[in-house]
Amino acid sequence: MIISVASGKGGTGKTLVATSLALSLKDIDRVQLLDCDVEEPNGHVLLKPIITRSEAVSIPVPKVDETKCTYCGKCAEICAYNAIAVFKEKVLIFPQLCHGCGACSYLCPEKAISEAANEIGVVESGYSNSVEFAHGRLAIGEAMAPPIIRQVKDRANHQRTVIIDVPPGTSCPVVEAVKDSDFCILVTEPTPFGLNDLVLAVETVRQLSIPCGVILNRTGVGDGKVEEYCRKEDIPILLTIPLETEIARLYSRGTTLVEGIPQWKESFLGLFDKIREIVDERSRGTER
Ligand code: SF4
Ligand code: SF4
């Protein structure tokens, strides 16, 4: 089973949930945590894995041989990402915008375009006790997160329960990280900002036909609008985590919730049971 942990906005406690769920499950199940928040991975800060493998991630970017180029402009026309500009006697490539799709080199009538590898980041993998771990890191100045996310997800071990820490937001990297999940946990807080971003996140996972449930973090502040929305939309609230100084203190010291306060383990195991029930019920429904 693949469970992704997402949130419409950053700083809601997504990594706190992903790491504590992984550590709670490790004694009863084989678990893997994939940190796909490649712009700012911090699962390793809490899990402290031993990294045993590190692999560079590159995408092919075009290189133009101007001795063959006729400046016809076809490559710029075909590029959906504006990564090529053709002038009267010059072709400019913007590697940070290039998605490495290969369309320009394929369609160049003069075969003037070859491809060169552009390193955009790294994928590291290893273990934190019995939790298998992998994360990606996007290189500074690079903007293309999805290829690294795909590489992290390629390391999914389907013999294990896979937990994916998703980047915040609702854009392409989120879709790349969440797609193919059996269930998506949406972590939010009971504030107007939390509700606004939750609504967007729910729309995204519904577009992908992935069942979801909410974890309300830092309860005790804000209003009851998130609960009201969840009731109206028939979205289960799977767990609530109160706003407590001790929880914040643990997180700021790089300690997971279930290691710092072991009583939380039962709550996370209960969370997993609820998710499994929803996923099983759904698969029975699709079999009928
Ligand atoms: S399509 Fe090929 S020939 Fe035309 S401008 Fe681009 S590189 Fe030059
Ligand atoms: S490889 Fe694709 S994205 Fe990159 S410049 Fe060519 S057409 Fe654009």
PDB file of N, CA and C in Angstrom, residues 132-226:
ATOM      1  N   GLU A 132      13.150   1.546   5.595  1.00  0.00           N
ATOM      2  CA  GLU A 132      13.899   1.851   4.374  1.00  0.00           C
ATOM      3  C   GLU A 132      13.616   3.314   4.015  1.00  0.00           C
ATOM      4  N   PHE A 133      14.622   4.003   3.520  1.00  0.00           N
ATOM      5  CA  PHE A 133      14.484   5.456   3.346  1.00  0.00           C
ATOM      6  C   PHE A 133      15.075   5.895   2.012  1.00  0.00           C
ATOM      7  N   ALA A 134      14.425   6.854   1.363  1.00  0.00           N
ATOM      8  CA  ALA A 134      15.038   7.516   0.195  1.00  0.00           C
ATOM      9  C   ALA A 134      14.516   8.941   0.128  1.00  0.00           C
ATOM     10  N   HIS A 135      15.353   9.829  -0.291  1.00  0.00           N
ATOM     11  CA  HIS A 135      14.894  11.197  -0.539  1.00  0.00           C
ATOM     12  C   HIS A 135      15.648  11.787  -1.728  1.00  0.00           C
ATOM     13  N   GLY A 136      15.071  12.856  -2.271  1.00  0.00           N
ATOM     14  CA  GLY A 136      15.715  13.548  -3.377  1.00  0.00           C
ATOM     15  C   GLY A 136      16.062  14.945  -2.938  1.00  0.00           C
ATOM     16  N   ARG A 137      17.112  15.482  -3.554  1.00  0.00           N
ATOM     17  CA  ARG A 137      17.485  16.878  -3.278  1.00  0.00           C
ATOM     18  C   ARG A 137      17.662  17.562  -4.619  1.00  0.00           C
ATOM     19  N   LEU A 138      16.899  18.616  -4.810  1.00  0.00           N
ATOM     20  CA  LEU A 138      17.029  19.421  -6.021  1.00  0.00           C
ATOM     21  C   LEU A 138      18.228  20.358  -5.834  1.00  0.00           C
ATOM     22  N   ALA A 139      19.096  20.420  -6.845  1.00  0.00           N
ATOM     23  CA  ALA A 139      20.279  21.291  -6.729  1.00  0.00           C
ATOM     24  C   ALA A 139      19.858  22.760  -6.647  1.00  0.00           C
ATOM     25  N   ILE A 140      20.644  23.548  -5.946  1.00  0.00           N
ATOM     26  CA  ILE A 140      20.340  24.983  -5.789  1.00  0.00           C
ATOM     27  C   ILE A 140      20.299  25.638  -7.162  1.00  0.00           C
ATOM     28  N   GLY A 141      19.252  26.421  -7.388  1.00  0.00           N
ATOM     29  CA  GLY A 141      19.115  27.133  -8.662  1.00  0.00           C
ATOM     30  C   GLY A 141      18.346  26.348  -9.703  1.00  0.00           C
ATOM     31  N   GLU A 142      18.088  25.051  -9.454  1.00  0.00           N
ATOM     32  CA  GLU A 142      17.318  24.241 -10.401  1.00  0.00           C
ATOM     33  C   GLU A 142      15.840  24.326 -10.042  1.00  0.00           C
ATOM     34  N   ALA A 143      14.989  24.216 -11.080  1.00  0.00           N
ATOM     35  CA  ALA A 143      13.549  24.382 -10.815  1.00  0.00           C
ATOM     36  C   ALA A 143      12.753  23.120 -11.104  1.00  0.00           C
ATOM     37  N   MET A 144      13.405  22.111 -11.685  1.00  0.00           N
ATOM     38  CA  MET A 144      12.661  20.963 -12.215  1.00  0.00           C
ATOM     39  C   MET A 144      12.546  19.820 -11.198  1.00  0.00           C
ATOM     40  N   ALA A 145      11.583  19.938 -10.294  1.00  0.00           N
ATOM     41  CA  ALA A 145      11.443  18.927  -9.240  1.00  0.00           C
ATOM     42  C   ALA A 145      10.889  17.573  -9.737  1.00  0.00           C
ATOM     43  N   PRO A 146       9.913  17.561 -10.682  1.00  0.00           N
ATOM     44  CA  PRO A 146       9.294  16.265 -11.034  1.00  0.00           C
ATOM     45  C   PRO A 146      10.266  15.152 -11.455  1.00  0.00           C
ATOM     46  N   PRO A 147      11.326  15.428 -12.253  1.00  0.00           N
ATOM     47  CA  PRO A 147      12.204  14.293 -12.608  1.00  0.00           C
ATOM     48  C   PRO A 147      12.869  13.659 -11.383  1.00  0.00           C
ATOM     49  N   ILE A 148      13.191  14.478 -10.360  1.00  0.00           N
ATOM     50  CA  ILE A 148      13.815  13.903  -9.155  1.00  0.00           C
ATOM     51  C   ILE A 148      12.764  13.120  -8.362  1.00  0.00           C
ATOM     52  N   ILE A 149      11.559  13.670  -8.299  1.00  0.00           N
ATOM     53  CA  ILE A 149      10.477  12.961  -7.586  1.00  0.00           C
ATOM     54  C   ILE A 149      10.238  11.595  -8.235  1.00  0.00           C
ATOM     55  N   ARG A 150      10.228  11.577  -9.575  1.00  0.00           N
ATOM     56  CA  ARG A 150      10.035  10.280 -10.273  1.00  0.00           C
ATOM     57  C   ARG A 150      11.140   9.299  -9.886  1.00  0.00           C
ATOM     58  N   GLN A 151      12.373   9.799  -9.805  1.00  0.00           N
ATOM     59  CA  GLN A 151      13.510   8.918  -9.448  1.00  0.00           C
ATOM     60  C   GLN A 151      13.382   8.401  -8.016  1.00  0.00           C
ATOM     61  N   VAL A 152      12.907   9.266  -7.114  1.00  0.00           N
ATOM     62  CA  VAL A 152      12.707   8.809  -5.728  1.00  0.00           C
ATOM     63  C   VAL A 152      11.630   7.721  -5.720  1.00  0.00           C
ATOM     64  N   LYS A 153      10.550   7.971  -6.463  1.00  0.00           N
ATOM     65  CA  LYS A 153       9.441   6.996  -6.470  1.00  0.00           C
ATOM     66  C   LYS A 153       9.824   5.692  -7.168  1.00  0.00           C
ATOM     67  N   ASP A 154      10.784   5.762  -8.075  1.00  0.00           N
ATOM     68  CA  ASP A 154      11.269   4.528  -8.726  1.00  0.00           C
ATOM     69  C   ASP A 154      11.887   3.585  -7.697  1.00  0.00           C
ATOM     70  N   ARG A 155      12.291   4.118  -6.563  1.00  0.00           N
ATOM     71  CA  ARG A 155      12.895   3.285  -5.512  1.00  0.00           C
ATOM     72  C   ARG A 155      11.846   2.700  -4.575  1.00  0.00           C
ATOM     73  N   ALA A 156      10.559   2.881  -4.883  1.00  0.00           N
ATOM     74  CA  ALA A 156       9.498   2.326  -4.022  1.00  0.00           C
ATOM     75  C   ALA A 156       9.647   0.812  -3.936  1.00  0.00           C
ATOM     76  N   ASN A 157       9.614   0.311  -2.717  1.00  0.00           N
ATOM     77  CA  ASN A 157       9.718  -1.132  -2.497  1.00  0.00           C
ATOM     78  C   ASN A 157       8.312  -1.642  -2.192  1.00  0.00           C
ATOM     79  N   HIS A 158       7.710  -2.310  -3.170  1.00  0.00           N
ATOM     80  CA  HIS A 158       6.303  -2.689  -3.032  1.00  0.00           C
ATOM     81  C   HIS A 158       6.091  -3.880  -2.100  1.00  0.00           C
ATOM     82  N   GLN A 159       7.201  -4.396  -1.550  1.00  0.00           N
ATOM     83  CA  GLN A 159       7.070  -5.431  -0.504  1.00  0.00           C
ATOM     84  C   GLN A 159       6.791  -4.747   0.834  1.00  0.00           C
ATOM     85  N   ARG A 160       6.860  -3.432   0.844  1.00  0.00           N
ATOM     86  CA  ARG A 160       6.685  -2.679   2.088  1.00  0.00           C
ATOM     87  C   ARG A 160       5.508  -1.717   1.990  1.00  0.00           C
ATOM     88  N   THR A 161       5.040  -1.236   3.153  1.00  0.00           N
ATOM     89  CA  THR A 161       4.100  -0.115   3.149  1.00  0.00           C
ATOM     90  C   THR A 161       4.927   1.129   2.860  1.00  0.00           C
ATOM     91  N   VAL A 162       4.559   1.808   1.777  1.00  0.00           N
ATOM     92  CA  VAL A 162       5.352   2.964   1.341  1.00  0.00           C
ATOM     93  C   VAL A 162       4.646   4.252   1.787  1.00  0.00           C
ATOM     94  N   ILE A 163       5.390   5.081   2.491  1.00  0.00           N
ATOM     95  CA  ILE A 163       4.845   6.367   2.934  1.00  0.00           C
ATOM     96  C   ILE A 163       5.586   7.465   2.180  1.00  0.00           C
ATOM     97  N   ILE A 164       4.818   8.310   1.497  1.00  0.00           N
ATOM     98  CA  ILE A 164       5.446   9.365   0.687  1.00  0.00           C
ATOM     99  C   ILE A 164       5.210  10.722   1.325  1.00  0.00           C
ATOM    100  N   ASP A 165       6.286  11.423   1.627  1.00  0.00           N
ATOM    101  CA  ASP A 165       6.198  12.805   2.112  1.00  0.00           C
ATOM    102  C   ASP A 165       6.172  13.689   0.866  1.00  0.00           C
ATOM    103  N   VAL A 166       5.036  14.347   0.655  1.00  0.00           N
ATOM    104  CA  VAL A 166       4.758  15.079  -0.588  1.00  0.00           C
ATOM    105  C   VAL A 166       5.185  16.544  -0.416  1.00  0.00           C
ATOM    106  N   PRO A 167       5.642  17.206  -1.498  1.00  0.00           N
ATOM    107  CA  PRO A 167       5.945  18.639  -1.361  1.00  0.00           C
ATOM    108  C   PRO A 167       4.671  19.413  -1.017  1.00  0.00           C
ATOM    109  N   PRO A 168       4.797  20.576  -0.383  1.00  0.00           N
ATOM    110  CA  PRO A 168       3.586  21.361  -0.099  1.00  0.00           C
ATOM    111  C   PRO A 168       3.029  21.991  -1.372  1.00  0.00           C
ATOM    112  N   GLY A 169       1.755  22.372  -1.341  1.00  0.00           N
ATOM    113  CA  GLY A 169       1.146  23.057  -2.477  1.00  0.00           C
ATOM    114  C   GLY A 169       0.232  22.137  -3.259  1.00  0.00           C
ATOM    115  N   THR A 170      -0.071  22.559  -4.498  1.00  0.00           N
ATOM    116  CA  THR A 170      -0.965  21.748  -5.340  1.00  0.00           C
ATOM    117  C   THR A 170      -0.479  21.741  -6.796  1.00  0.00           C
ATOM    118  N   SER A 171       0.808  22.046  -7.014  1.00  0.00           N
ATOM    119  CA  SER A 171       1.299  22.152  -8.396  1.00  0.00           C
ATOM    120  C   SER A 171       1.875  20.821  -8.894  1.00  0.00           C
ATOM    121  N   CYS A 172       2.590  20.881 -10.046  1.00  0.00           N
ATOM    122  CA  CYS A 172       3.090  19.651 -10.702  1.00  0.00           C
ATOM    123  C   CYS A 172       3.860  18.720  -9.755  1.00  0.00           C
ATOM    124  N   PRO A 173       4.792  19.221  -8.922  1.00  0.00           N
ATOM    125  CA  PRO A 173       5.528  18.285  -8.054  1.00  0.00           C
ATOM    126  C   PRO A 173       4.602  17.509  -7.115  1.00  0.00           C
ATOM    127  N   VAL A 174       3.524  18.155  -6.686  1.00  0.00           N
ATOM    128  CA  VAL A 174       2.573  17.477  -5.789  1.00  0.00           C
ATOM    129  C   VAL A 174       1.873  16.347  -6.540  1.00  0.00           C
ATOM    130  N   VAL A 175       1.409  16.665  -7.744  1.00  0.00           N
ATOM    131  CA  VAL A 175       0.718  15.650  -8.553  1.00  0.00           C
ATOM    132  C   VAL A 175       1.656  14.471  -8.815  1.00  0.00           C
ATOM    133  N   GLU A 176       2.909  14.782  -9.159  1.00  0.00           N
ATOM    134  CA  GLU A 176       3.892  13.727  -9.434  1.00  0.00           C
ATOM    135  C   GLU A 176       4.096  12.836  -8.207  1.00  0.00           C
ATOM    136  N   ALA A 177       4.154  13.464  -7.028  1.00  0.00           N
ATOM    137  CA  ALA A 177       4.419  12.694  -5.803  1.00  0.00           C
ATOM    138  C   ALA A 177       3.196  11.893  -5.359  1.00  0.00           C
ATOM    139  N   VAL A 178       2.001  12.472  -5.516  1.00  0.00           N
ATOM    140  CA  VAL A 178       0.786  11.823  -4.988  1.00  0.00           C
ATOM    141  C   VAL A 178       0.244  10.737  -5.914  1.00  0.00           C
ATOM    142  N   LYS A 179       0.400  10.920  -7.231  1.00  0.00           N
ATOM    143  CA  LYS A 179      -0.255   9.979  -8.152  1.00  0.00           C
ATOM    144  C   LYS A 179       0.221   8.542  -7.883  1.00  0.00           C
ATOM    145  N   ASP A 180      -0.658   7.600  -8.107  1.00  0.00           N
ATOM    146  CA  ASP A 180      -0.426   6.165  -7.846  1.00  0.00           C
ATOM    147  C   ASP A 180      -0.534   5.797  -6.361  1.00  0.00           C
ATOM    148  N   SER A 181      -0.873   6.761  -5.491  1.00  0.00           N
ATOM    149  CA  SER A 181      -1.059   6.415  -4.074  1.00  0.00           C
ATOM    150  C   SER A 181      -2.392   5.699  -3.906  1.00  0.00           C
ATOM    151  N   ASP A 182      -2.456   4.848  -2.891  1.00  0.00           N
ATOM    152  CA  ASP A 182      -3.731   4.203  -2.553  1.00  0.00           C
ATOM    153  C   ASP A 182      -4.560   5.109  -1.655  1.00  0.00           C
ATOM    154  N   PHE A 183      -3.882   5.990  -0.946  1.00  0.00           N
ATOM    155  CA  PHE A 183      -4.581   6.880  -0.018  1.00  0.00           C
ATOM    156  C   PHE A 183      -3.722   8.122   0.188  1.00  0.00           C
ATOM    157  N   CYS A 184      -4.399   9.251   0.402  1.00  0.00           N
ATOM    158  CA  CYS A 184      -3.638  10.480   0.684  1.00  0.00           C
ATOM    159  C   CYS A 184      -4.120  11.100   2.008  1.00  0.00           C
ATOM    160  N   ILE A 185      -3.185  11.269   2.910  1.00  0.00           N
ATOM    161  CA  ILE A 185      -3.475  11.980   4.161  1.00  0.00           C
ATOM    162  C   ILE A 185      -3.225  13.462   3.896  1.00  0.00           C
ATOM    163  N   LEU A 186      -4.205  14.297   4.218  1.00  0.00           N
ATOM    164  CA  LEU A 186      -4.020  15.743   4.060  1.00  0.00           C
ATOM    165  C   LEU A 186      -3.878  16.353   5.444  1.00  0.00           C
ATOM    166  N   VAL A 187      -2.725  16.926   5.692  1.00  0.00           N
ATOM    167  CA  VAL A 187      -2.468  17.514   7.005  1.00  0.00           C
ATOM    168  C   VAL A 187      -2.774  19.009   6.924  1.00  0.00           C
ATOM    169  N   THR A 188      -3.598  19.465   7.849  1.00  0.00           N
ATOM    170  CA  THR A 188      -3.938  20.889   7.830  1.00  0.00           C
ATOM    171  C   THR A 188      -4.068  21.412   9.253  1.00  0.00           C
ATOM    172  N   GLU A 189      -4.312  22.713   9.369  1.00  0.00           N
ATOM    173  CA  GLU A 189      -4.524  23.303  10.693  1.00  0.00           C
ATOM    174  C   GLU A 189      -5.859  24.055  10.680  1.00  0.00           C
ATOM    175  N   PRO A 190      -6.475  24.188  11.840  1.00  0.00           N
ATOM    176  CA  PRO A 190      -7.844  24.740  11.872  1.00  0.00           C
ATOM    177  C   PRO A 190      -7.897  26.261  11.782  1.00  0.00           C
ATOM    178  N   THR A 191      -7.341  26.800  10.709  1.00  0.00           N
ATOM    179  CA  THR A 191      -7.337  28.252  10.522  1.00  0.00           C
ATOM    180  C   THR A 191      -7.891  28.567   9.131  1.00  0.00           C
ATOM    181  N   PRO A 192      -8.249  29.806   8.860  1.00  0.00           N
ATOM    182  CA  PRO A 192      -8.740  30.147   7.512  1.00  0.00           C
ATOM    183  C   PRO A 192      -7.715  29.811   6.427  1.00  0.00           C
ATOM    184  N   PHE A 193      -6.413  30.018   6.702  1.00  0.00           N
ATOM    185  CA  PHE A 193      -5.375  29.664   5.707  1.00  0.00           C
ATOM    186  C   PHE A 193      -5.356  28.157   5.483  1.00  0.00           C
ATOM    187  N   GLY A 194      -5.446  27.428   6.597  1.00  0.00           N
ATOM    188  CA  GLY A 194      -5.451  25.968   6.521  1.00  0.00           C
ATOM    189  C   GLY A 194      -6.615  25.494   5.679  1.00  0.00           C
ATOM    190  N   LEU A 195      -7.789  26.075   5.892  1.00  0.00           N
ATOM    191  CA  LEU A 195      -8.983  25.662   5.144  1.00  0.00           C
ATOM    192  C   LEU A 195      -8.821  25.984   3.666  1.00  0.00           C
ATOM    193  N   ASN A 196      -8.354  27.185   3.371  1.00  0.00           N
ATOM    194  CA  ASN A 196      -8.183  27.592   1.983  1.00  0.00           C
ATOM    195  C   ASN A 196      -7.298  26.595   1.224  1.00  0.00           C
ATOM    196  N   ASP A 197      -6.170  26.229   1.820  1.00  0.00           N
ATOM    197  CA  ASP A 197      -5.233  25.335   1.137  1.00  0.00           C
ATOM    198  C   ASP A 197      -5.723  23.891   1.152  1.00  0.00           C
ATOM    199  N   LEU A 198      -6.495  23.531   2.187  1.00  0.00           N
ATOM    200  CA  LEU A 198      -7.065  22.176   2.221  1.00  0.00           C
ATOM    201  C   LEU A 198      -8.040  21.986   1.062  1.00  0.00           C
ATOM    202  N   VAL A 199      -8.878  23.001   0.809  1.00  0.00           N
ATOM    203  CA  VAL A 199      -9.861  22.898  -0.273  1.00  0.00           C
ATOM    204  C   VAL A 199      -9.137  22.631  -1.607  1.00  0.00           C
ATOM    205  N   LEU A 200      -8.034  23.341  -1.834  1.00  0.00           N
ATOM    206  CA  LEU A 200      -7.274  23.154  -3.082  1.00  0.00           C
ATOM    207  C   LEU A 200      -6.657  21.755  -3.136  1.00  0.00           C
ATOM    208  N   ALA A 201      -6.147  21.302  -1.984  1.00  0.00           N
ATOM    209  CA  ALA A 201      -5.516  19.976  -1.946  1.00  0.00           C
ATOM    210  C   ALA A 201      -6.552  18.880  -2.179  1.00  0.00           C
ATOM    211  N   VAL A 202      -7.747  19.051  -1.612  1.00  0.00           N
ATOM    212  CA  VAL A 202      -8.814  18.050  -1.816  1.00  0.00           C
ATOM    213  C   VAL A 202      -9.175  17.989  -3.296  1.00  0.00           C
ATOM    214  N   GLU A 203      -9.302  19.168  -3.929  1.00  0.00           N
ATOM    215  CA  GLU A 203      -9.626  19.184  -5.369  1.00  0.00           C
ATOM    216  C   GLU A 203      -8.567  18.417  -6.160  1.00  0.00           C
ATOM    217  N   THR A 204      -7.305  18.600  -5.795  1.00  0.00           N
ATOM    218  CA  THR A 204      -6.207  17.933  -6.530  1.00  0.00           C
ATOM    219  C   THR A 204      -6.302  16.416  -6.381  1.00  0.00           C
ATOM    220  N   VAL A 205      -6.456  15.930  -5.147  1.00  0.00           N
ATOM    221  CA  VAL A 205      -6.470  14.457  -4.983  1.00  0.00           C
ATOM    222  C   VAL A 205      -7.744  13.854  -5.566  1.00  0.00           C
ATOM    223  N   ARG A 206      -8.839  14.622  -5.550  1.00  0.00           N
ATOM    224  CA  ARG A 206     -10.070  14.102  -6.168  1.00  0.00           C
ATOM    225  C   ARG A 206      -9.926  13.992  -7.683  1.00  0.00           C
ATOM    226  N   GLN A 207      -9.222  14.954  -8.278  1.00  0.00           N
ATOM    227  CA  GLN A 207      -8.945  14.869  -9.722  1.00  0.00           C
ATOM    228  C   GLN A 207      -8.172  13.599 -10.036  1.00  0.00           C
ATOM    229  N   LEU A 208      -7.339  13.177  -9.109  1.00  0.00           N
ATOM    230  CA  LEU A 208      -6.509  11.983  -9.310  1.00  0.00           C
ATOM    231  C   LEU A 208      -7.227  10.716  -8.842  1.00  0.00           C
ATOM    232  N   SER A 209      -8.479  10.868  -8.371  1.00  0.00           N
ATOM    233  CA  SER A 209      -9.295   9.729  -7.878  1.00  0.00           C
ATOM    234  C   SER A 209      -8.614   8.970  -6.744  1.00  0.00           C
ATOM    235  N   ILE A 210      -7.978   9.709  -5.860  1.00  0.00           N
ATOM    236  CA  ILE A 210      -7.317   9.078  -4.714  1.00  0.00           C
ATOM    237  C   ILE A 210      -8.140   9.405  -3.459  1.00  0.00           C
ATOM    238  N   PRO A 211      -8.531   8.377  -2.688  1.00  0.00           N
ATOM    239  CA  PRO A 211      -9.283   8.672  -1.470  1.00  0.00           C
ATOM    240  C   PRO A 211      -8.409   9.438  -0.476  1.00  0.00           C
ATOM    241  N   CYS A 212      -9.053  10.296   0.311  1.00  0.00           N
ATOM    242  CA  CYS A 212      -8.253  11.090   1.248  1.00  0.00           C
ATOM    243  C   CYS A 212      -8.940  11.226   2.597  1.00  0.00           C
ATOM    244  N   GLY A 213      -8.170  11.594   3.579  1.00  0.00           N
ATOM    245  CA  GLY A 213      -8.670  11.890   4.916  1.00  0.00           C
ATOM    246  C   GLY A 213      -7.790  12.979   5.485  1.00  0.00           C
ATOM    247  N   VAL A 214      -8.287  13.610   6.546  1.00  0.00           N
ATOM    248  CA  VAL A 214      -7.591  14.782   7.078  1.00  0.00           C
ATOM    249  C   VAL A 214      -6.982  14.497   8.452  1.00  0.00           C
ATOM    250  N   ILE A 215      -5.803  15.036   8.669  1.00  0.00           N
ATOM    251  CA  ILE A 215      -5.254  15.124  10.031  1.00  0.00           C
ATOM    252  C   ILE A 215      -5.233  16.604  10.396  1.00  0.00           C
ATOM    253  N   LEU A 216      -5.897  16.904  11.490  1.00  0.00           N
ATOM    254  CA  LEU A 216      -5.933  18.294  11.961  1.00  0.00           C
ATOM    255  C   LEU A 216      -4.812  18.479  12.971  1.00  0.00           C
ATOM    256  N   ASN A 217      -3.867  19.316  12.603  1.00  0.00           N
ATOM    257  CA  ASN A 217      -2.726  19.562  13.488  1.00  0.00           C
ATOM    258  C   ASN A 217      -2.905  20.912  14.185  1.00  0.00           C
ATOM    259  N   ARG A 218      -2.353  21.019  15.357  1.00  0.00           N
ATOM    260  CA  ARG A 218      -2.399  22.240  16.174  1.00  0.00           C
ATOM    261  C   ARG A 218      -3.836  22.635  16.503  1.00  0.00           C
ATOM    262  N   THR A 219      -4.632  21.652  16.905  1.00  0.00           N
ATOM    263  CA  THR A 219      -6.004  21.990  17.290  1.00  0.00           C
ATOM    264  C   THR A 219      -5.973  22.777  18.593  1.00  0.00           C
ATOM    265  N   GLY A 220      -7.030  23.568  18.754  1.00  0.00           N
ATOM    266  CA  GLY A 220      -7.084  24.422  19.944  1.00  0.00           C
ATOM    267  C   GLY A 220      -6.940  25.880  19.565  1.00  0.00           C
ATOM    268  N   VAL A 221      -6.497  26.104  18.302  1.00  0.00           N
ATOM    269  CA  VAL A 221      -6.489  27.490  17.805  1.00  0.00           C
ATOM    270  C   VAL A 221      -7.479  27.562  16.637  1.00  0.00           C
ATOM    271  N   GLY A 222      -7.711  28.718  16.102  1.00  0.00           N
ATOM    272  CA  GLY A 222      -8.520  28.879  14.905  1.00  0.00           C
ATOM    273  C   GLY A 222     -10.005  28.684  15.172  1.00  0.00           C
ATOM    274  N   ASP A 223     -10.723  28.284  14.106  1.00  0.00           N
ATOM    275  CA  ASP A 223     -12.173  28.140  14.239  1.00  0.00           C
ATOM    276  C   ASP A 223     -12.580  26.718  13.842  1.00  0.00           C
ATOM    277  N   GLY A 224     -13.889  26.469  13.744  1.00  0.00           N
ATOM    278  CA  GLY A 224     -14.364  25.118  13.421  1.00  0.00           C
ATOM    279  C   GLY A 224     -14.679  24.940  11.943  1.00  0.00           C
ATOM    280  N   LYS A 225     -14.172  25.863  11.120  1.00  0.00           N
ATOM    281  CA  LYS A 225     -14.548  25.838   9.691  1.00  0.00           C
ATOM    282  C   LYS A 225     -13.983  24.609   8.954  1.00  0.00           C
ATOM    283  N   VAL A 226     -12.796  24.134   9.363  1.00  0.00           N
ATOM    284  CA  VAL A 226     -12.217  22.972   8.673  1.00  0.00           C
ATOM    285  C   VAL A 226     -13.093  21.735   8.945  1.00  0.00           C
TER     286      VAL A 226
END
